Tab-separated table of C-alpha atoms and ligand atoms in Angstrom:
chain	number	residue	atom	x	y	z
A	1	MET	CA	-10.684	35.707	67.447
A	2	ASN	CA	-6.968	36.348	66.970
A	3	PHE	CA	-5.914	36.804	63.367
A	4	ILE	CA	-2.416	37.457	62.054
A	5	GLU	CA	-3.585	40.996	61.308
A	6	GLY	CA	-5.018	41.542	64.821
A	7	THR	CA	-7.957	40.622	67.049
A	8	ARG	CA	-11.503	40.803	65.632
A	9	VAL	CA	-14.900	40.019	67.133
A	10	ILE	CA	-16.550	37.545	64.743
A	11	ALA	CA	-19.924	35.854	65.243
A	12	GLU	CA	-19.952	32.054	65.114
A	13	GLY	CA	-22.391	32.181	62.181
A	14	GLU	CA	-20.023	34.418	60.231
A	15	LEU	CA	-17.210	31.887	60.642
A	16	GLN	CA	-19.461	29.117	59.350
A	17	ALA	CA	-20.812	31.196	56.472
A	18	ASN	CA	-17.246	31.847	55.326
A	19	SER	CA	-16.105	28.228	55.856
A	20	ILE	CA	-13.401	29.352	58.263
A	21	THR	CA	-11.481	26.285	59.458
A	22	ARG	CA	-11.431	25.507	63.160
A	23	TYR	CA	-8.416	26.923	64.993
A	24	ARG	CA	-6.169	24.525	66.854
A	25	VAL	CA	-2.401	24.285	67.268
A	26	THR	CA	-0.620	21.701	69.411
A	27	LYS	CA	1.772	22.932	72.088
A	28	SER	CA	4.673	20.994	70.583
A	29	TYR	CA	4.131	22.456	67.095
A	30	ARG	CA	3.866	25.977	68.499
A	31	GLU	CA	7.143	25.456	70.340
A	32	GLN	CA	8.805	23.979	67.263
A	33	ILE	CA	7.859	26.831	64.930
A	34	THR	CA	8.592	29.587	67.440
A	35	THR	CA	12.094	28.247	68.060
A	36	SER	CA	12.783	27.262	64.424
A	37	GLY	CA	13.972	30.706	63.335
A	38	TYR	CA	11.235	30.673	60.645
A	39	TYR	CA	8.188	31.735	62.653
A	40	ASP	CA	7.440	34.617	60.268
A	41	GLN	CA	6.804	32.069	57.504
A	42	LEU	CA	5.505	29.104	59.506
A	43	LYS	CA	2.840	31.062	61.398
A	44	TYR	CA	0.798	31.202	58.172
A	45	ILE	CA	0.395	27.398	58.281
A	46	VAL	CA	-1.744	27.437	61.424
A	47	GLU	CA	-2.619	31.033	62.366
A	48	PRO	CA	-5.849	32.443	60.857
A	49	SER	CA	-5.707	35.441	58.547
A	50	LEU	CA	-8.432	37.895	57.565
A	51	GLU	CA	-7.543	36.990	53.965
A	52	GLU	CA	-9.556	33.796	54.511
A	53	PHE	CA	-12.741	35.882	54.295
A	54	GLU	CA	-11.770	37.257	50.880
A	55	SER	CA	-10.301	34.224	49.074
A	56	PRO	CA	-12.589	32.854	46.352
A	57	GLY	CA	-12.834	29.185	45.420
A	58	ASN	CA	-14.846	26.096	46.203
A	59	LEU	CA	-14.717	23.387	48.836
A	60	ASP	CA	-14.217	20.285	46.661
A	61	THR	CA	-11.644	21.158	44.001
A	62	SER	CA	-10.755	17.622	42.934
A	63	GLY	CA	-14.239	16.090	42.777
A	64	GLU	CA	-13.980	13.971	45.906
A	65	HIS	CA	-17.744	13.839	46.346
A	66	ASP	CA	-18.230	12.568	42.775
A	67	ASN	CA	-15.653	9.807	43.297
A	68	THR	CA	-17.173	8.482	46.528
A	69	VAL	CA	-18.343	4.914	45.915
A	70	VAL	CA	-19.257	3.922	49.488
A	71	PRO	CA	-19.538	6.466	52.342
A	72	GLY	CA	-15.935	7.216	53.357
A	73	LEU	CA	-14.317	5.502	50.327
A	74	GLN	CA	-13.260	7.247	47.109
A	75	HIS	CA	-12.210	5.327	44.002
A	76	LYS	CA	-10.937	7.821	41.421
A	77	TYR	CA	-7.889	5.996	40.051
A	78	ALA	CA	-8.127	2.263	39.360
A	79	GLN	CA	-5.292	1.140	41.659
A	80	THR	CA	-6.007	3.354	44.671
A	81	GLY	CA	-8.743	3.523	47.277
A	82	LEU	CA	-8.912	6.630	49.459
A	83	MET	CA	-10.562	6.248	52.849
A	84	LEU	CA	-11.592	9.199	54.984
A	85	VAL	CA	-11.278	7.687	58.460
A	86	THR	CA	-11.664	10.812	60.592
A	87	ASP	CA	-12.627	14.468	60.317
A	88	ARG	CA	-10.111	15.577	62.963
A	89	CYS	CA	-6.452	16.638	62.833
A	90	ALA	CA	-3.977	17.382	65.603
A	91	SER	CA	-3.724	21.003	64.391
A	92	TYR	CA	-5.499	22.610	61.447
A	93	CYS	CA	-3.699	23.918	58.355
A	94	ARG	CA	-5.219	27.164	57.138
A	95	TYR	CA	-4.750	26.041	53.513
A	96	CYS	CA	-6.441	22.656	53.955
A	97	PHE	CA	-8.148	21.410	50.780
A	98	ARG	CA	-10.542	19.295	52.865
A	99	LYS	CA	-11.775	22.175	54.982
A	100	ARG	CA	-15.315	21.103	54.052
A	101	ILE	CA	-14.676	18.126	56.372
A	102	VAL	CA	-11.878	18.787	58.854
A	103	GLY	CA	-12.665	20.040	62.326
A	104	LYS	CA	-16.381	19.361	61.707
A	105	ASP	CA	-18.727	16.453	62.274
A	106	SER	CA	-18.764	15.282	58.686
A	107	ASP	CA	-20.995	12.616	57.174
A	108	GLU	CA	-18.300	11.902	54.542
A	109	ILE	CA	-16.314	9.888	57.087
A	110	ALA	CA	-16.151	6.077	56.874
A	111	THR	CA	-18.308	4.257	59.396
A	112	ASP	CA	-19.128	0.894	57.804
A	113	PHE	CA	-15.725	-0.734	57.265
A	114	ALA	CA	-17.278	-4.095	56.330
A	115	GLN	CA	-19.108	-2.418	53.445
A	116	ILE	CA	-15.888	-0.694	52.358
A	117	ALA	CA	-13.947	-3.971	52.506
A	118	GLN	CA	-16.654	-5.656	50.461
A	119	TYR	CA	-16.329	-2.997	47.741
A	120	ILE	CA	-12.528	-3.297	47.716
A	121	GLY	CA	-12.781	-7.099	47.670
A	122	ASN	CA	-14.914	-6.829	44.522
A	123	HIS	CA	-12.346	-4.562	42.828
A	124	PRO	CA	-9.149	-6.551	42.245
A	125	GLU	CA	-7.667	-3.656	40.255
A	126	MET	CA	-7.335	-1.748	43.557
A	127	THR	CA	-3.861	-2.563	44.874
A	128	ASN	CA	-3.454	0.030	47.621
A	129	VAL	CA	-5.537	1.889	50.154
A	130	LEU	CA	-4.736	5.314	51.537
A	131	LEU	CA	-6.066	6.115	55.006
A	132	SER	CA	-6.649	9.832	55.177
A	133	GLY	CA	-9.116	12.287	56.628
A	134	GLY	CA	-8.409	14.372	58.688
A	135	ASP	CA	-5.374	12.674	60.093
A	136	PRO	CA	-5.596	8.903	60.686
A	137	PHE	CA	-3.095	9.140	63.544
A	138	VAL	CA	-5.475	11.176	65.701
A	139	LEU	CA	-7.359	7.869	65.986
A	140	SER	CA	-6.236	5.450	68.679
A	141	THR	CA	-4.039	2.562	67.592
A	142	ALA	CA	-6.867	0.242	68.702
A	143	LYS	CA	-9.217	1.972	66.234
A	144	LEU	CA	-6.631	1.711	63.444
A	145	GLU	CA	-6.275	-1.995	64.263
A	146	LYS	CA	-10.047	-2.425	63.832
A	147	ILE	CA	-9.867	-0.788	60.392
A	148	LEU	CA	-6.976	-3.082	59.452
A	149	ASN	CA	-9.029	-6.110	60.535
A	150	HIS	CA	-11.165	-5.388	57.461
A	151	LEU	CA	-8.361	-4.496	55.033
A	152	LEU	CA	-5.570	-6.990	55.730
A	153	PRO	CA	-7.473	-10.129	54.603
A	154	ILE	CA	-7.970	-8.614	51.108
A	155	PRO	CA	-5.372	-10.481	49.026
A	156	HIS	CA	-4.980	-7.984	46.162
A	157	LEU	CA	-4.006	-5.070	48.426
A	158	ASP	CA	-0.226	-4.640	48.217
A	159	SER	CA	0.120	-1.678	50.526
A	160	ILE	CA	-1.583	0.238	53.298
A	161	ARG	CA	-0.701	3.922	53.215
A	162	PHE	CA	-1.293	6.534	55.927
A	163	GLY	CA	-1.460	10.204	54.892
A	164	THR	CA	-0.576	12.259	57.969
A	165	LYS	CA	0.805	15.528	59.281
A	166	ILE	CA	1.188	14.104	62.781
A	167	ALA	CA	5.009	13.947	62.484
A	168	ALA	CA	4.921	17.746	62.338
A	169	TYR	CA	1.974	18.433	64.641
A	170	ALA	CA	2.411	15.785	67.365
A	171	PRO	CA	5.536	13.686	66.728
A	172	LYS	CA	5.168	11.898	70.089
A	173	ARG	CA	2.250	9.972	68.557
A	174	PHE	CA	4.825	7.775	66.803
A	175	GLU	CA	6.181	6.744	70.235
A	176	ASP	CA	3.004	4.789	71.018
A	177	PRO	CA	4.290	1.346	72.133
A	178	ALA	CA	1.320	-0.290	70.358
A	179	LEU	CA	2.350	0.980	66.893
A	180	PRO	CA	5.161	-1.512	66.124
A	181	ALA	CA	2.696	-4.411	66.420
A	182	LEU	CA	0.298	-2.649	64.029
A	183	PHE	CA	2.969	-2.234	61.369
A	184	GLN	CA	4.164	-5.782	62.016
A	185	ARG	CA	0.654	-7.058	61.243
A	186	ILE	CA	0.707	-5.228	57.918
A	187	HIS	CA	4.052	-6.789	57.060
A	188	GLU	CA	2.951	-10.264	58.137
A	189	ALA	CA	-0.094	-9.909	55.869
A	190	GLY	CA	2.410	-9.535	53.009
A	191	LYS	CA	1.758	-5.835	52.467
A	192	ALA	CA	3.886	-2.709	52.577
A	193	ALA	CA	3.266	-0.192	55.377
A	194	VAL	CA	3.751	3.322	54.030
A	195	ILE	CA	3.513	6.633	55.882
A	196	VAL	CA	3.208	9.770	53.774
A	197	THR	CA	4.375	12.664	55.932
A	198	HIS	CA	3.437	16.270	55.249
A	199	PHE	CA	6.343	18.613	55.855
A	200	ASP	CA	6.074	21.911	53.981
A	201	HIS	CA	9.199	23.486	55.466
A	202	PHE	CA	12.262	22.051	57.218
A	203	GLY	CA	11.508	24.371	60.162
A	204	GLU	CA	8.596	22.041	60.979
A	205	ILE	CA	10.875	19.021	61.462
A	206	SER	CA	11.686	18.615	65.149
A	207	VAL	CA	14.459	16.495	66.647
A	208	GLU	CA	11.712	14.307	68.092
A	209	ALA	CA	10.054	13.845	64.681
A	210	GLU	CA	13.345	12.763	63.125
A	211	ARG	CA	14.096	10.339	65.949
A	212	ASN	CA	10.633	8.732	65.789
A	213	ILE	CA	10.637	8.468	61.996
A	214	ARG	CA	14.059	6.798	62.077
A	215	SER	CA	12.724	4.370	64.665
A	216	LEU	CA	9.687	3.409	62.537
A	217	ARG	CA	11.874	3.102	59.449
A	218	ALA	CA	14.026	0.616	61.350
A	219	GLN	CA	10.826	-1.394	61.794
A	220	GLY	CA	10.320	-1.572	58.045
A	221	VAL	CA	7.859	1.299	57.523
A	222	GLN	CA	8.438	3.161	54.236
A	223	PHE	CA	8.240	6.955	54.295
A	224	LEU	CA	7.321	9.427	51.560
A	225	ASN	CA	6.730	13.160	51.949
A	226	GLN	CA	4.293	15.487	50.277
A	227	SER	CA	4.407	19.270	50.505
A	228	VAL	CA	2.159	22.034	49.262
A	229	LEU	CA	3.646	25.029	47.453
A	230	LEU	CA	2.420	27.918	49.608
A	231	ALA	CA	2.763	31.685	49.168
A	232	LYS	CA	4.620	33.356	52.052
A	233	ILE	CA	5.535	29.963	53.601
A	234	ASN	CA	7.767	28.018	51.222
A	235	ASP	CA	7.644	29.762	47.808
A	236	ASP	CA	11.423	29.856	47.863
A	237	PRO	CA	13.698	27.273	46.199
A	238	GLU	CA	16.276	27.495	49.031
A	239	ILE	CA	13.634	26.508	51.584
A	240	LEU	CA	12.089	23.698	49.549
A	241	ALA	CA	15.443	22.280	48.413
A	242	ALA	CA	16.591	22.241	52.053
A	243	THR	CA	13.289	20.602	53.093
A	244	PHE	CA	13.619	17.840	50.489
A	245	ALA	CA	17.303	17.337	51.339
A	246	LYS	CA	16.396	17.014	55.023
A	247	CYS	CA	13.657	14.496	54.193
A	248	HIS	CA	16.098	12.489	52.089
A	249	GLN	CA	18.647	12.490	54.913
A	250	MET	CA	15.970	11.091	57.283
A	251	GLY	CA	15.064	8.354	54.805
A	252	ILE	CA	11.834	9.986	53.588
A	253	ARG	CA	11.454	10.103	49.816
A	254	PRO	CA	10.195	13.489	48.511
A	255	TYR	CA	7.088	12.487	46.555
A	256	TYR	CA	4.708	15.295	45.589
A	257	LEU	CA	4.987	19.078	45.635
A	258	PHE	CA	1.347	20.058	45.258
A	259	GLN	CA	0.168	23.160	43.487
A	260	GLY	CA	-2.096	25.003	45.968
A	261	ARG	CA	-5.762	24.499	45.155
A	262	PRO	CA	-8.385	27.186	44.583
A	263	VAL	CA	-10.107	26.394	47.869
A	264	LYS	CA	-12.591	28.892	49.273
A	265	GLY	CA	-10.843	30.759	52.067
A	266	ALA	CA	-7.415	29.385	51.096
A	267	SER	CA	-6.746	30.471	47.506
A	268	HIS	CA	-4.517	33.307	48.776
A	269	PHE	CA	-1.876	30.600	49.327
A	270	GLN	CA	-1.725	29.790	45.598
A	271	VAL	CA	1.446	30.517	43.641
A	272	PRO	CA	1.168	31.284	39.879
A	273	PHE	CA	2.504	28.624	37.482
A	274	ARG	CA	5.320	30.869	36.245
A	275	ARG	CA	6.738	31.323	39.740
A	276	GLY	CA	6.012	27.702	40.696
A	277	LEU	CA	7.989	26.417	37.707
A	278	GLU	CA	10.882	28.809	38.422
A	279	ILE	CA	10.972	27.435	41.978
A	280	VAL	CA	10.823	23.797	40.825
A	281	HIS	CA	13.626	24.257	38.277
A	282	SER	CA	15.708	26.026	40.903
A	283	ILE	CA	15.081	23.247	43.476
A	284	ASN	CA	16.220	20.674	40.909
A	285	GLN	CA	19.422	22.629	40.273
A	286	ARG	CA	20.211	22.440	43.991
A	287	LEU	CA	19.590	18.722	44.587
A	288	SER	CA	21.408	15.521	43.701
A	289	GLY	CA	19.678	12.922	41.546
A	290	ILE	CA	18.625	10.755	44.505
A	291	GLN	CA	17.119	13.755	46.318
A	292	LYS	CA	14.984	15.099	43.459
A	293	THR	CA	12.380	12.381	43.494
A	294	PHE	CA	9.406	14.731	43.684
A	295	LYS	CA	6.849	15.690	41.056
A	296	TYR	CA	5.166	19.099	40.841
A	297	ILE	CA	1.519	18.067	40.808
A	298	MET	CA	-1.870	19.677	40.387
A	299	SER	CA	-4.568	17.434	41.848
A	300	HIS	CA	-7.328	18.465	39.479
A	301	TYR	CA	-10.910	17.263	39.020
A	302	THR	CA	-9.810	15.543	35.773
A	303	GLY	CA	-6.776	13.780	37.298
A	304	LYS	CA	-3.339	14.266	38.800
A	305	ILE	CA	-1.424	16.527	36.436
A	306	GLU	CA	2.342	16.952	36.499
A	307	ILE	CA	3.274	20.565	35.695
A	308	LEU	CA	6.350	20.323	33.476
A	309	ASP	CA	7.372	23.676	32.034
A	310	LEU	CA	6.431	27.057	30.641
A	311	GLY	CA	7.694	26.989	27.063
A	312	ALA	CA	9.237	29.776	24.964
A	313	ASP	CA	5.886	29.661	23.122
A	314	SER	CA	4.189	30.901	26.342
A	315	ARG	CA	2.339	27.621	26.795
A	316	VAL	CA	2.238	25.607	30.035
A	317	TYR	CA	3.267	21.979	29.369
A	318	MET	CA	1.680	19.314	31.531
A	319	ARG	CA	1.263	15.543	31.667
A	320	TYR	CA	-1.395	13.356	33.246
A	321	HIS	CA	0.260	11.463	36.084
A	322	GLN	CA	-3.059	9.818	36.962
A	323	ASN	CA	-6.330	9.814	35.111
A	324	ARG	CA	-9.425	7.673	35.253
A	325	ALA	CA	-8.933	7.030	31.514
A	326	TYR	CA	-5.806	4.840	31.170
A	327	GLU	CA	-5.012	6.162	27.688
A	328	LYS	CA	-4.542	9.695	29.047
A	329	VAL	CA	-1.871	8.721	31.616
A	330	GLY	CA	1.542	9.958	30.485
A	331	LYS	CA	0.133	12.114	27.685
A	332	ILE	CA	1.716	15.571	27.421
A	333	PHE	CA	-0.601	18.474	26.672
A	334	SER	CA	-0.338	22.255	26.842
A	335	ARG	CA	-2.442	25.363	27.309
A	336	PRO	CA	-1.646	29.045	26.625
A	337	TYR	CA	-0.310	30.709	29.777
A	338	LEU	CA	-2.204	33.644	31.253
A	339	GLU	CA	-0.126	35.784	33.613
A	340	GLY	CA	-1.077	35.007	37.216
A	341	ALA	CA	-2.786	31.681	36.398
A	342	CYS	CA	-2.598	29.163	39.256
A	343	TRP	CA	-4.933	26.334	38.187
A	344	LEU	CA	-5.820	24.444	35.018
A	345	ASP	CA	-9.178	26.201	34.835
A	346	ASP	CA	-7.358	29.589	34.760
A	347	LEU	CA	-5.701	28.587	31.460
A	348	PRO	CA	-7.722	29.071	28.262
A	349	GLU	CA	-8.188	26.047	25.998
A	350	GLY	CA	-6.593	26.144	22.591
B	401	LIG	S1	-3.331	17.931	58.386
B	401	LIG	FE1	-4.090	17.566	56.285
B	401	LIG	S2	-6.311	17.210	56.549
B	401	LIG	FE2	-5.541	18.147	58.454
B	401	LIG	S3	-5.863	20.349	58.233
B	401	LIG	FE3	-3.774	19.907	57.478
B	401	LIG	S4	-3.997	19.566	55.258
B	401	LIG	FE4	-6.055	19.395	56.182
C-alpha cells in the first residue's frame, strides 16, 4: 500500500485490526488538488499515512450508537433527526469521524424508511432531517427520491438537509438532470432544501464545483459549509479565512469549523485548543461581518460545544450550542487548560 511516507506491504487483517479507512480518490479530485498549488497540504485529506497506525482514540466519539433510535436514525437533539443513508463516499477522508462505517458494509445504515418515517411522525418536536452517511449523493437520484417519498408527507419537517463532500470529490454529480425535480419536490412540499458542503480548504473548490453550486442555488437550494480544523492541512488562519471568503462569494454560508475528534487512526489531525483559538480569532480579524458566520464547534458525546476563548485565567471558555437537556443550551462553562489539550475529556474538571 502507498503511504505518504512510502510504500509498505501490509496484510489485509492488519488494516482491519487498525481500522484503516478504505483508500479511494476520484480522478477529478486528484486533478483538482494536484493543480491547486496546495498539494503538499491537500494530500493529507485523502492519502494514507503511517501515522494512522499510531493515533489513539475511539471509533464513536460523539455517542452516535447510543443516540440511534431506529436502525439508521439518530435522535440526539430534539429538533434534528440524523439519517445514515449509505456507508459509501466518493473518496475517503483520512480523518473521517465515521470511519467505523464508511467504506464498509455497515449494519448502522438505514434500510427500513417506513419505520424511520413512523418514528419521525410520532416526534413533532423534530423539525429537520439530515441525510448523511457516508455521502448521500453517492446514491442515485432515484434512490434519494424513494427516501423523500417517506419524509416529505411529514408535516412538521421544515427542512431536508444533505451533508455531503461530493462538491469537492465529484462536483459533476450536481449536473444530474434529475436533481432539479428532486429539489423542486422538497420546495413544493413546503420545506427548505439545504445542502451542507464540506470544503476544508479553498484549494478543493474547482471551477466546476462553483458553477454547479451556483446553478443549484438559482433553483432555490440553500448552501452551508462545514470544515474540520486539521493539522498540516488548514491550521492556518490565512487558508481558512480565504476558504470562508470563497464560500461566502459563492453563496455558501460558513457554518461550523469542527474541532478534530479523537478518532482512532485520525487523532494526529487534532489541533490543540490554544492554537485552534488563535486561528479562529485571526480568521475573524480577516473577515467582514457577513463572512464570519461560522462557529468553532466540538461535537462531543455530551452535546455540541462552541469553543469561545482561552482566558487570562488559563481556563477554556465554552458554551453548549446543542444539548439534549434544553436548560444547558447557551450556558457558558469553563475548564482549566492543559497544554496540548484537544478535546473536552483532555481538560480536568474544576
Ligand atoms: S466525506 Fe464525510 S463521511 Fe465520507 S469519508 Fe469524508 S468525512 Fe467521512
